[in-house]
XYZ file of C-alpha atoms in Angstrom:
716
model
C 0.093 -0.127 -0.156
C 2.911 2.262 0.571
C 4.259 1.955 -2.517
C 1.385 2.272 -4.276
C 1.118 5.999 -2.269
C 4.562 6.407 -3.406
C 4.072 5.986 -6.773
C 0.885 8.221 -6.857
C 2.347 11.099 -5.065
C 5.454 10.634 -7.547
C 3.275 10.945 -10.797
C 5.412 8.946 -12.683
C 4.176 7.985 -16.023
C 3.635 4.201 -16.390
C 2.903 4.295 -20.267
C 3.119 6.875 -23.287
C 1.171 6.039 -26.048
C 1.793 7.205 -29.137
C 0.029 7.001 -32.394
C -2.512 9.399 -33.277
C -2.160 11.942 -35.811
C -4.543 14.233 -33.585
C -5.237 15.452 -30.201
C -6.816 12.626 -28.024
C -10.254 13.766 -26.976
C -11.430 10.455 -25.535
C -10.272 7.230 -23.638
C -11.864 4.254 -21.745
C -10.870 0.926 -20.329
C -12.271 -2.166 -21.047
C -13.773 -3.221 -18.188
C -13.161 -7.637 -18.990
C -9.484 -6.668 -19.612
C -8.119 -3.846 -17.705
C -4.671 -3.860 -19.097
C -6.818 -2.661 -22.547
C -7.063 0.583 -23.209
C -9.556 2.485 -26.066
C -8.424 5.972 -27.616
C -10.086 8.542 -30.055
C -8.934 11.541 -31.647
C -9.600 14.363 -33.783
C -7.852 12.307 -36.503
C -11.569 10.857 -36.782
C -10.393 7.119 -35.492
C -9.925 4.934 -32.701
C -6.739 3.020 -31.086
C -6.781 -0.113 -29.026
C -4.117 -0.192 -27.025
C -2.018 -2.697 -24.164
C -0.869 0.211 -22.176
C 1.487 -2.781 -19.871
C 3.920 -3.249 -22.799
C 3.073 0.411 -24.600
C 1.832 -1.654 -27.574
C -0.916 -0.776 -30.225
C -3.643 -3.919 -30.572
C -5.965 -2.276 -33.363
C -6.044 0.888 -35.637
C -9.601 1.555 -36.870
C -9.972 3.691 -40.079
C -11.237 7.076 -40.723
C -15.016 6.539 -39.472
C -16.116 9.776 -40.367
C -15.546 13.845 -41.938
C -15.821 14.933 -38.048
C -13.602 14.482 -35.442
C -14.426 11.831 -32.478
C -15.631 13.280 -28.968
C -16.682 10.687 -26.639
C -16.106 6.993 -25.726
C -17.932 4.170 -23.997
C -17.412 0.171 -22.825
C -20.475 -1.007 -22.318
C -19.418 -4.569 -20.472
C -23.131 -5.912 -20.492
C -23.377 -6.055 -24.735
C -19.814 -5.887 -25.299
C -19.533 -3.004 -27.468
C -17.797 -0.130 -27.858
C -19.810 3.411 -28.803
C -17.835 6.134 -30.121
C -19.674 9.767 -30.604
C -18.829 12.370 -33.089
C -19.399 15.719 -33.392
C -21.860 15.960 -36.451
C -24.405 13.411 -34.384
C -23.004 10.124 -35.297
C -23.236 6.676 -33.403
C -20.681 4.156 -33.981
C -20.730 0.518 -32.897
C -18.003 -1.758 -32.634
C -17.880 -5.520 -31.312
C -15.345 -5.919 -28.487
C -16.307 -10.320 -28.522
C -13.233 -11.988 -29.167
C -12.589 -13.136 -32.540
C -14.914 -10.125 -33.861
C -11.990 -8.099 -34.379
C -13.679 -4.776 -33.709
C -16.002 -5.124 -36.264
C -18.052 -2.416 -36.894
C -21.904 -3.265 -35.843
C -23.918 0.022 -37.069
C -23.572 3.595 -37.148
C -26.385 5.730 -36.255
C -27.787 9.045 -37.197
C -29.281 11.113 -34.025
C -30.759 13.877 -35.804
C -32.906 11.228 -38.022
C -33.781 8.749 -34.904
C -34.499 11.841 -32.845
C -37.079 12.665 -35.781
C -38.498 9.297 -36.118
C -38.983 9.421 -32.483
C -41.049 12.590 -32.883
C -43.027 11.664 -35.294
C -44.228 8.255 -32.916
C -44.958 10.182 -30.111
C -46.993 12.532 -32.122
C -49.022 9.020 -33.557
C -49.462 7.916 -30.302
C -51.189 11.099 -28.594
C -54.397 10.714 -27.515
C -57.114 12.618 -30.041
C -58.847 15.831 -28.551
C -56.202 16.655 -25.844
C -52.348 17.605 -25.691
C -49.979 15.925 -22.668
C -48.942 18.099 -20.155
C -45.529 19.753 -21.184
C -43.633 21.816 -19.104
C -41.933 23.550 -22.545
C -41.730 27.383 -22.231
C -43.712 29.366 -24.513
C -41.830 30.117 -27.893
C -40.901 33.567 -28.697
C -39.435 33.227 -32.463
C -38.480 31.026 -35.083
C -36.964 27.989 -33.715
C -33.171 27.508 -34.859
C -31.824 24.064 -35.596
C -28.982 22.802 -32.980
C -26.602 20.149 -33.911
C -26.578 17.286 -31.673
C -22.415 17.038 -31.328
C -21.869 13.487 -28.750
C -20.489 15.632 -25.698
C -20.686 12.627 -23.552
C -21.585 9.266 -22.882
C -22.666 6.754 -20.111
C -24.482 4.304 -18.855
C -28.140 4.180 -17.848
C -29.970 1.609 -16.004
C -33.166 0.824 -17.693
C -33.300 -2.999 -16.592
C -37.106 -2.097 -15.962
C -37.475 -1.293 -19.742
C -35.509 -4.547 -21.290
C -34.133 -7.466 -19.638
C -31.748 -8.443 -22.119
C -30.648 -4.644 -23.901
C -28.200 -2.061 -22.635
C -29.630 1.667 -22.623
C -26.714 4.847 -22.228
C -27.039 8.488 -21.868
C -26.078 11.026 -24.806
C -25.167 14.189 -23.611
C -25.058 16.337 -26.765
C -25.642 20.567 -26.989
C -29.596 20.232 -27.079
C -30.633 17.877 -24.673
C -30.201 14.303 -23.138
C -31.050 10.823 -24.808
C -31.425 7.307 -23.807
C -30.411 5.627 -26.657
C -31.352 1.417 -26.780
C -28.409 -0.807 -27.535
C -29.955 -3.659 -28.741
C -32.655 -2.367 -30.921
C -31.047 1.268 -31.864
C -33.681 3.438 -31.224
C -33.977 6.484 -28.932
C -35.971 5.682 -25.862
C -36.027 9.010 -24.243
C -35.164 12.534 -25.280
C -35.207 15.465 -23.030
C -34.737 18.957 -24.537
C -33.285 21.392 -22.012
C -35.316 24.185 -23.591
C -38.455 22.294 -21.956
C -37.589 23.590 -18.231
C -38.773 26.837 -16.967
C -36.004 26.801 -14.238
C -32.943 25.759 -16.632
C -31.033 28.549 -17.925
C -28.549 26.846 -20.172
C -30.119 26.143 -23.850
C -27.290 25.376 -25.401
C -24.412 23.025 -23.438
C -20.975 23.621 -24.618
C -19.868 20.396 -22.378
C -21.925 17.713 -20.772
C -21.226 15.182 -17.882
C -23.761 12.468 -16.781
C -23.399 9.734 -13.917
C -25.749 7.628 -11.993
C -26.357 7.861 -8.579
C -25.160 5.266 -6.625
C -27.749 2.731 -5.265
C -30.591 4.568 -7.307
C -31.959 4.979 -10.978
C -31.628 8.808 -10.690
C -28.635 10.498 -12.607
C -27.254 13.581 -12.152
C -26.393 16.001 -15.424
C -23.568 18.744 -14.830
C -23.637 21.374 -17.726
C -21.776 24.056 -19.013
C -22.927 26.994 -21.139
C -21.586 27.432 -24.528
C -22.252 31.076 -24.654
C -22.085 31.923 -21.098
C -20.541 31.244 -17.586
C -23.060 29.206 -16.138
C -22.973 26.327 -14.893
C -26.058 23.742 -13.524
C -26.897 20.515 -12.237
C -29.929 18.663 -13.461
C -31.364 15.402 -11.546
C -33.267 13.176 -14.052
C -35.114 9.931 -13.207
C -35.077 7.663 -16.108
C -38.139 5.516 -14.946
C -40.392 8.785 -15.131
C -39.024 10.006 -18.160
C -39.920 6.550 -20.119
C -43.044 6.481 -18.855
C -43.940 10.204 -19.889
C -42.685 9.572 -23.285
C -43.595 5.794 -24.579
C -46.510 4.790 -26.617
C -49.479 3.581 -24.704
C -50.253 -0.280 -24.673
C -53.878 -0.350 -26.070
C -56.296 -3.581 -26.046
C -55.543 -6.744 -24.192
C -52.217 -8.517 -24.058
C -51.342 -10.784 -26.614
C -49.614 -14.095 -27.154
C -48.923 -17.126 -29.928
C -50.412 -19.581 -26.964
C -53.626 -19.545 -26.016
C -54.490 -18.435 -22.485
C -55.538 -21.468 -20.176
C -59.164 -21.916 -19.783
C -61.241 -24.040 -18.072
C -61.842 -26.123 -20.481
C -58.886 -29.158 -21.578
C -59.111 -29.372 -25.335
C -58.265 -26.424 -27.437
C -61.144 -26.720 -29.413
C -63.940 -26.354 -27.036
C -62.110 -23.057 -25.920
C -62.642 -21.631 -29.035
C -65.144 -19.077 -29.385
C -68.673 -19.533 -30.968
C -68.440 -16.605 -32.737
C -64.938 -17.234 -34.224
C -64.181 -17.769 -37.902
C -62.500 -21.071 -36.748
C -65.108 -22.433 -34.926
C -67.352 -21.838 -37.930
C -64.851 -23.179 -40.359
C -64.335 -26.444 -38.343
C -68.025 -27.080 -37.269
C -68.931 -29.959 -39.458
C -71.924 -30.035 -42.099
C -74.611 -31.691 -40.626
C -76.345 -33.938 -43.479
C -79.885 -33.611 -44.199
C -82.364 -36.527 -43.472
C -83.213 -38.382 -46.918
C -86.854 -37.706 -47.977
C -89.402 -40.413 -48.454
C -88.870 -40.019 -52.278
C -85.617 -40.418 -52.443
C -85.159 -43.475 -50.293
C -88.370 -45.131 -52.552
C -86.037 -43.668 -55.918
C -83.385 -45.799 -54.524
C -85.215 -48.862 -53.865
C -86.511 -49.126 -57.129
C -84.916 -51.900 -59.207
C -83.353 -49.812 -62.481
C -81.329 -51.530 -65.557
C -78.825 -53.789 -64.592
C -75.448 -53.408 -66.269
C -74.962 -56.008 -69.181
C -71.902 -58.697 -67.697
C -69.987 -60.593 -69.813
C -68.885 -63.954 -69.058
C -66.024 -64.102 -71.220
C -62.703 -62.659 -71.929
C -63.117 -59.268 -73.480
C -60.606 -57.323 -74.878
C -60.404 -53.459 -73.181
C -61.115 -50.530 -75.431
C -57.628 -49.034 -73.713
C -59.467 -45.809 -72.243
C -58.391 -46.951 -68.930
C -54.838 -48.081 -69.305
C -51.816 -45.814 -69.366
C -50.724 -44.396 -72.238
C -47.845 -45.463 -74.120
C -46.101 -42.037 -74.340
C -46.059 -38.985 -72.371
C -46.005 -35.909 -74.174
C -45.354 -32.734 -72.499
C -44.778 -33.871 -69.477
C -41.394 -32.924 -67.296
C -39.327 -35.697 -65.757
C -40.242 -36.846 -62.033
C -39.032 -38.667 -59.710
C -41.704 -39.856 -57.046
C -39.900 -42.988 -55.424
C -42.591 -44.017 -53.094
C -44.916 -45.800 -55.395
C -48.366 -44.572 -53.568
C -47.246 -45.650 -50.063
C -47.609 -42.653 -47.559
C -44.404 -40.597 -46.432
C -45.033 -41.827 -42.944
C -44.230 -45.399 -44.066
C -40.744 -44.515 -45.632
C -37.457 -45.610 -44.135
C -36.889 -42.812 -42.031
C -32.978 -42.397 -41.306
C -33.228 -39.600 -38.449
C -33.497 -40.690 -34.916
C -35.902 -38.480 -32.623
C -33.458 -36.825 -29.951
C -33.824 -33.528 -28.328
C -32.378 -30.706 -30.973
C -28.968 -29.714 -29.474
C -29.382 -26.326 -28.315
C -25.795 -25.459 -27.406
C -24.302 -26.774 -30.730
C -22.909 -23.740 -32.603
C -23.965 -22.390 -36.223
C -22.608 -24.170 -39.215
C -19.131 -22.807 -40.493
C -17.557 -24.889 -43.959
C -18.692 -25.461 -47.386
C -19.677 -28.889 -48.036
C -21.661 -30.849 -50.463
C -23.074 -29.480 -53.774
C -26.012 -30.626 -56.045
C -27.186 -29.155 -59.222
C -31.221 -28.874 -59.728
C -31.879 -26.450 -62.434
C -29.774 -26.179 -66.085
C -31.335 -23.237 -67.270
C -31.141 -20.071 -66.109
C -34.194 -19.839 -63.876
C -33.802 -18.417 -60.447
C -34.734 -20.025 -57.236
C -37.087 -17.848 -55.231
C -38.022 -19.867 -52.224
C -37.249 -22.637 -49.911
C -38.877 -24.889 -47.056
C -38.158 -27.842 -45.108
C -40.635 -30.151 -44.363
C -42.358 -30.439 -41.282
C -41.645 -33.254 -38.514
C -38.753 -35.577 -39.606
C -37.082 -32.581 -41.931
C -36.572 -35.532 -44.706
C -37.770 -33.557 -47.784
C -37.354 -29.662 -49.042
C -39.861 -27.662 -51.247
C -38.404 -25.361 -53.325
C -40.206 -22.723 -55.866
C -38.296 -21.540 -59.134
C -38.909 -18.705 -61.492
C -39.594 -21.247 -64.181
C -43.227 -21.767 -63.294
C -41.953 -25.192 -61.261
C -41.701 -26.566 -58.053
C -38.915 -29.225 -56.841
C -38.816 -31.415 -54.055
C -35.865 -33.214 -52.891
C -34.225 -35.194 -49.996
C -32.480 -33.027 -47.443
C -29.699 -35.198 -47.579
C -29.256 -33.911 -51.439
C -29.442 -37.443 -52.691
C -31.319 -38.700 -55.696
C -33.044 -36.696 -58.479
C -35.608 -33.789 -57.243
C -39.110 -34.441 -58.174
C -41.026 -31.644 -60.289
C -44.169 -30.174 -60.299
C -45.027 -28.424 -62.946
C -48.786 -26.782 -63.445
C -48.208 -22.691 -62.938
C -48.164 -20.255 -65.489
C -45.845 -17.619 -62.990
C -42.883 -17.952 -61.173
C -43.327 -19.867 -57.364
C -42.872 -17.098 -55.297
C -43.988 -19.019 -52.208
C -44.160 -22.918 -50.926
C -45.508 -24.529 -47.792
C -45.524 -28.023 -46.293
C -48.339 -29.085 -44.283
C -47.971 -30.384 -40.777
C -48.051 -34.054 -41.662
C -45.878 -33.705 -44.563
C -48.075 -35.396 -47.084
C -48.609 -31.854 -49.047
C -47.302 -29.138 -50.754
C -48.914 -25.791 -51.333
C -47.598 -23.356 -53.788
C -48.568 -19.935 -54.576
C -47.547 -18.216 -57.682
C -47.883 -15.219 -59.620
C -49.919 -16.321 -62.198
C -52.228 -15.580 -59.174
C -53.367 -19.423 -58.431
C -52.353 -22.211 -55.281
C -52.093 -25.475 -56.071
C -52.028 -28.520 -53.805
C -49.467 -31.057 -54.396
C -49.164 -34.898 -52.842
C -46.099 -36.877 -52.762
C -47.395 -39.771 -54.366
C -47.901 -38.155 -58.581
C -47.246 -35.070 -60.201
C -50.977 -34.204 -60.340
C -52.126 -31.398 -58.368
C -55.311 -32.257 -56.046
C -56.491 -29.007 -55.940
C -56.173 -25.694 -57.659
C -57.719 -22.178 -56.877
C -57.790 -19.627 -59.552
C -57.844 -15.889 -60.241
C -61.965 -16.093 -59.473
C -60.975 -16.594 -55.764
C -58.529 -13.969 -55.640
C -58.814 -10.399 -56.539
C -55.183 -9.724 -57.020
C -51.710 -12.101 -57.148
C -51.250 -14.266 -54.029
C -48.122 -12.990 -52.201
C -48.201 -15.427 -49.479
C -49.969 -18.895 -48.616
C -49.611 -21.586 -45.851
C -51.425 -24.133 -43.795
C -52.529 -23.095 -40.976
C -54.356 -24.497 -37.523
C -52.663 -27.781 -37.756
C -53.676 -28.361 -41.516
C -57.358 -27.159 -40.868
C -57.246 -24.362 -43.074
C -55.221 -22.619 -45.880
C -53.905 -18.875 -45.227
C -53.646 -16.700 -47.695
C -53.116 -12.931 -48.714
C -54.449 -11.094 -51.894
C -54.259 -7.729 -51.855
C -55.129 -5.959 -49.131
C -56.954 -9.065 -47.990
C -56.475 -11.825 -45.038
C -58.610 -15.005 -46.443
C -59.187 -17.980 -43.862
C -60.103 -21.206 -46.546
C -61.470 -24.463 -45.418
C -60.136 -26.972 -47.760
C -60.549 -30.785 -48.475
C -58.210 -33.070 -50.319
C -59.654 -36.170 -51.559
C -57.135 -38.838 -52.805
C -59.498 -41.444 -55.078
C -58.902 -42.244 -58.171
C -61.302 -42.233 -60.944
C -59.631 -42.935 -64.079
C -62.701 -42.181 -66.109
C -63.106 -38.589 -64.307
C -59.360 -37.969 -64.144
C -59.616 -34.339 -64.642
C -62.535 -33.884 -62.657
C -61.356 -32.135 -59.472
C -62.807 -33.792 -56.608
C -60.601 -31.676 -53.751
C -62.764 -28.508 -53.032
C -61.637 -25.355 -51.074
C -64.321 -22.446 -49.400
C -63.632 -18.946 -47.968
C -64.547 -18.604 -44.446
C -63.498 -15.092 -43.698
C -61.683 -12.384 -45.125
C -60.372 -9.484 -43.180
C -58.825 -6.347 -44.397
C -55.999 -4.239 -43.352
C -57.133 -1.019 -41.116
C -55.627 1.705 -43.892
C -56.896 -1.111 -46.868
C -53.099 -1.552 -48.124
C -51.743 -4.206 -50.062
C -50.224 -7.097 -47.705
C -46.611 -7.705 -48.293
C -45.947 -10.733 -46.186
C -48.168 -13.254 -44.103
C -47.084 -15.328 -41.073
C -48.535 -18.277 -38.677
C -48.331 -21.067 -36.714
C -48.858 -23.902 -38.295
C -47.311 -26.728 -35.764
C -49.776 -26.121 -33.052
C -53.390 -24.129 -32.202
C -52.804 -20.260 -32.614
C -55.417 -17.673 -32.712
C -53.011 -15.051 -34.176
C -51.924 -14.143 -37.622
C -49.271 -11.211 -38.531
C -49.416 -9.217 -41.510
C -47.536 -6.675 -43.039
C -48.643 -3.672 -45.249
C -46.925 -1.921 -48.025
C -47.572 1.327 -46.157
C -44.960 0.277 -43.373
C -47.257 -1.274 -40.884
C -47.338 -4.616 -39.078
C -51.233 -5.975 -37.664
C -51.887 -8.697 -35.966
C -55.396 -10.257 -36.469
C -56.845 -12.557 -33.890
C -59.035 -15.270 -35.735
C -60.920 -16.052 -32.471
C -62.453 -12.794 -32.282
C -62.511 -12.291 -36.106
C -61.202 -8.732 -35.942
C -57.847 -6.766 -35.931
C -56.101 -6.902 -32.457
C -52.839 -4.207 -32.766
C -51.511 -2.152 -35.428
C -47.513 -1.237 -35.056
C -46.821 2.075 -37.341
C -43.776 2.856 -39.327
C -42.184 -0.297 -37.832
C -39.632 0.016 -40.721
C -38.262 2.819 -42.348
C -39.420 0.529 -46.230
C -41.971 -2.101 -46.528
C -41.710 -5.249 -44.914
C -40.907 -7.857 -47.320
C -40.969 -11.039 -45.157
C -42.596 -11.574 -41.727
C -40.840 -14.967 -40.060
C -41.837 -16.397 -36.373
C -40.588 -18.509 -33.998
C -42.196 -21.703 -34.215
C -39.751 -24.126 -32.849
C -40.158 -27.793 -33.158
C -40.807 -30.876 -32.100
C -37.483 -31.956 -31.682
C -36.813 -28.388 -29.432
C -37.940 -27.485 -26.111
C -38.256 -23.766 -25.485
C -39.661 -21.319 -22.720
C -43.627 -20.374 -23.743
C -42.372 -16.748 -23.447
C -39.889 -17.520 -26.401
C -42.898 -18.228 -28.917
C -43.867 -14.704 -28.980
C -40.727 -13.441 -30.746
C -40.616 -12.543 -34.680
C -38.243 -11.044 -36.684
C -39.473 -8.554 -39.481
C -37.156 -7.745 -42.592
C -37.196 -4.798 -44.684
C -34.871 -3.993 -47.826
C -31.874 -0.992 -46.448
C -33.077 -1.485 -42.747
C -32.031 -4.649 -41.878
C -33.531 -7.113 -39.461
C -35.922 -6.408 -36.031
C -36.716 -8.469 -33.499
C -39.903 -8.117 -31.859
C -41.911 -9.085 -28.665
C -45.904 -9.871 -29.638
C -45.917 -8.857 -25.679
C -45.019 -5.667 -25.616
C -44.951 -4.772 -29.278
C -41.393 -3.470 -29.069
C -38.420 -4.054 -31.077
C -36.574 -5.690 -28.783
C -33.274 -6.001 -31.100
C -31.795 -5.223 -34.308
C -29.655 -7.052 -36.747
C -27.665 -4.867 -39.191
C -24.518 -6.744 -39.939
C -25.445 -8.192 -43.647
C -25.833 -5.790 -46.276
C -29.288 -5.808 -47.908
C -30.054 -2.527 -50.029
C -32.054 -3.337 -52.831
C -32.877 -7.079 -53.064
C -35.230 -9.138 -50.473
C -32.963 -11.605 -48.309
C -35.024 -14.292 -46.513
C -34.638 -15.052 -42.682
C -35.867 -18.013 -40.428
C -35.580 -18.666 -36.996
C -33.295 -22.050 -35.633
C -35.976 -24.701 -33.837
C -33.815 -23.774 -30.559
C -35.011 -20.086 -31.100
C -31.100 -19.409 -30.192
C -30.113 -18.028 -34.065
C -31.313 -16.000 -36.734
C -30.187 -16.634 -40.591
C -30.505 -14.557 -43.215
C -29.394 -13.825 -46.619
C -27.239 -10.866 -47.954
C -26.575 -9.533 -51.346
C -22.497 -9.923 -50.808
C -22.828 -13.457 -51.571
C -22.699 -14.575 -47.654
C -25.203 -15.973 -45.433
C -25.189 -14.564 -42.124
C -26.401 -16.312 -38.869
C -26.990 -14.121 -36.121
C -27.541 -14.991 -32.027
C -30.550 -13.550 -30.617
C -28.944 -12.568 -27.900
C -26.525 -10.467 -29.489
C -26.242 -7.554 -32.402
C -23.618 -8.453 -34.431
C -23.464 -11.956 -36.319
C -21.751 -15.021 -35.343
C -21.227 -16.671 -38.969
C -20.632 -15.620 -42.163
C -21.005 -18.455 -44.548
C -18.667 -17.458 -47.771
C -18.504 -19.285 -51.168
C -21.304 -18.425 -52.982
C -21.622 -16.638 -56.092
C -25.199 -14.541 -56.316
C -27.447 -12.925 -53.654
C -28.531 -15.138 -50.905
C -32.095 -14.647 -50.750
C -34.044 -17.102 -48.569
C -32.964 -19.201 -45.675
C -34.815 -22.270 -43.713
C -33.795 -24.232 -40.592
C -34.175 -28.092 -40.650
C -36.628 -28.635 -37.755
C -34.868 -31.846 -36.987
C -31.732 -32.844 -35.441
C -29.532 -35.216 -37.106
C -26.951 -37.218 -36.384
C -23.326 -37.548 -38.020
C -24.072 -40.425 -39.900
C -27.427 -38.960 -41.763
C -25.886 -35.206 -42.852
C -28.109 -32.253 -42.999
C -27.444 -29.159 -44.892
C -27.658 -25.593 -45.592
C -29.291 -24.756 -48.686
C -28.044 -22.363 -51.170
C -28.933 -20.936 -54.491
C -25.285 -20.817 -56.219
C -24.161 -22.986 -59.507
C -24.392 -25.696 -57.142
C -26.047 -27.429 -54.157
C -23.103 -26.881 -51.530
C -22.988 -27.869 -47.943
C -21.676 -25.896 -45.124
C -20.347 -27.966 -41.974
C -18.584 -27.975 -39.013
C -15.314 -29.951 -38.165
C -16.296 -33.220 -37.279
C -14.066 -35.871 -35.269
C -13.440 -39.693 -36.375
C -12.636 -42.218 -34.096
C -12.405 -46.101 -35.578
C -13.480 -45.001 -38.762
C -16.795 -43.558 -37.167
C -18.139 -40.386 -36.105
C -18.728 -39.637 -32.632
C -22.027 -39.633 -31.057
C -22.546 -36.025 -31.348
C -25.886 -34.254 -32.752
C -25.571 -31.527 -35.468
C -27.886 -28.654 -36.272
C -29.337 -28.039 -39.255
C -29.723 -24.878 -41.432
C -31.244 -24.619 -45.147
C -30.315 -21.391 -46.846
C -31.327 -20.271 -50.410
C -29.656 -18.080 -52.656
C -30.867 -16.721 -55.799
C -30.042 -14.497 -58.921
C -31.025 -13.901 -62.620
C -28.053 -16.361 -63.407
C -27.935 -18.570 -60.458
C -29.126 -22.020 -61.036
C -27.912 -24.034 -58.247
C -28.476 -25.152 -54.783
C -25.865 -25.178 -52.166
C -25.798 -26.691 -48.869
C -24.445 -26.328 -45.437
C -23.834 -28.948 -42.948
C -23.405 -28.595 -39.248
């Protein structure tokens, strides 16, 4: 202790770090590694040092045209935040192995404008909320937002997983969420009568020890005033957050007095009306008498007569593509199952290396969509731009089966819950339901049922309904699939489909994406509108339950829910998470219970082409495509990507996870639309010429472009 005091009194220099080309404006120690020091300078870059040996670990490039003013190291999210004089925030990852890569950069001026717009939309009609703002005496001048200081903010009551920070600027204090990259609260200096400082020259924020209140020390830019302000962040956020309206929403139905879910459905619900069995009318006496009358008997020949050949198979098949249906009329459930039903490996890492490839198209047709079969995940269905749909094995063996019949690009495919049917939607405005027993569709829905081309279609309520979106309508269709064969009436469709209800969006705008859970009973249906809104429909009531305005800066092109898998166990609250994607605006992770954006993913380039997203069955990962010919895998607990899968030659446009956990003896793959069907896998250990007993994740990713015509696959 005495030696430390002597060293302190002598004020000796422990290390001198030289390397910046301008004055150093801020410096921060890393909480995880105390020997690491990060400095920022007016040369518009930051540097990472090891002050024990005086060496430079990392030097960033020039970030912006304005000098850096402030730094903050957040130990909870393991991120570095740098603030500039032009109101820009730069966020970098401090996770080991990420090499200080940039997570995102934020324009605070735009964020403040969007925050003001959200507050204006949430104000109650017929009145104004109370305000402490002084009366304006003249025209308001635009004040820049230089980031003068950064400090941690205790907002655990707001988000359990995300971190928040105070941003001190010349115009006011801002609360910024490091998970969603959105402003949670804004406090302007000019809004208070008692505060003489309108424009601050310097600012320092610190939280009270043992309390949630924060102290802000301000100095005036144009005078000699100094002020100390006490702020309660909880009260500030309560006064500025959008009020929650309507009942609490959840994908899982609330437990009721009834045990069976079907009896819990409201009698006025469209689901109840659709599931209600049609009562058959008793036959009249006239019909019974008519049936008892003996009419003409068929002529019977007791000798063999040569058949006319009308019921025999044709000798040659014309204008028919090659198909490969190997079950020979047997049910899919009776096929040989190479998958062992084990619990999905929750702690396994995502795939990392490229493996097997398989060509699936010989022309220049692009692959648009893909989905893995529910249940065992042994089959893949994908839609192409050349009007065809393909069904292939998940292990990429054999020849894909071809489903032909659409006159437009197939933009959506969906498996039924039992894996017997495939639903396809095309730009020609039709829906078709296919069976794995043959190439002919069992159900055709034409343009007479849909006012506009179908954007999304899927099975719903454990295959009891078909859910589709066409224009501004969400349609609930009751269907019946008839698989009986009649050679004399083979062109007559025996399957039928009838609409149960139609729901319009709030502003009657076209729907760009639709999502609902089919693996278990759920009332909620999520829809995205072309006006950048998200709308949740409650089909137990038959109306809209909630609307989220301004969900993205551009229209949402895909909604993806965390639907889980029968092989994985998740907490019930996790099923309320869903993700949305928009071009140029990244991916947002939402919670249905709060209708708030909980996290944002922006590490992948997606500026002009829709790139699909998907949840893993364990709920830990979100996979997405990108325009830089890579597939990205994010962890839901981090804002930066965990894996960046390289080796593709085109834009990754769709992704899908396999629902089943696989042993190493049966490889599963990540599917990508590259010139080949390639396989990304993780390093595997061999012992005595056998794989060790290790479970592997399965992730399917699809890439597509105008010139790409193959699939590639990643194996974990």
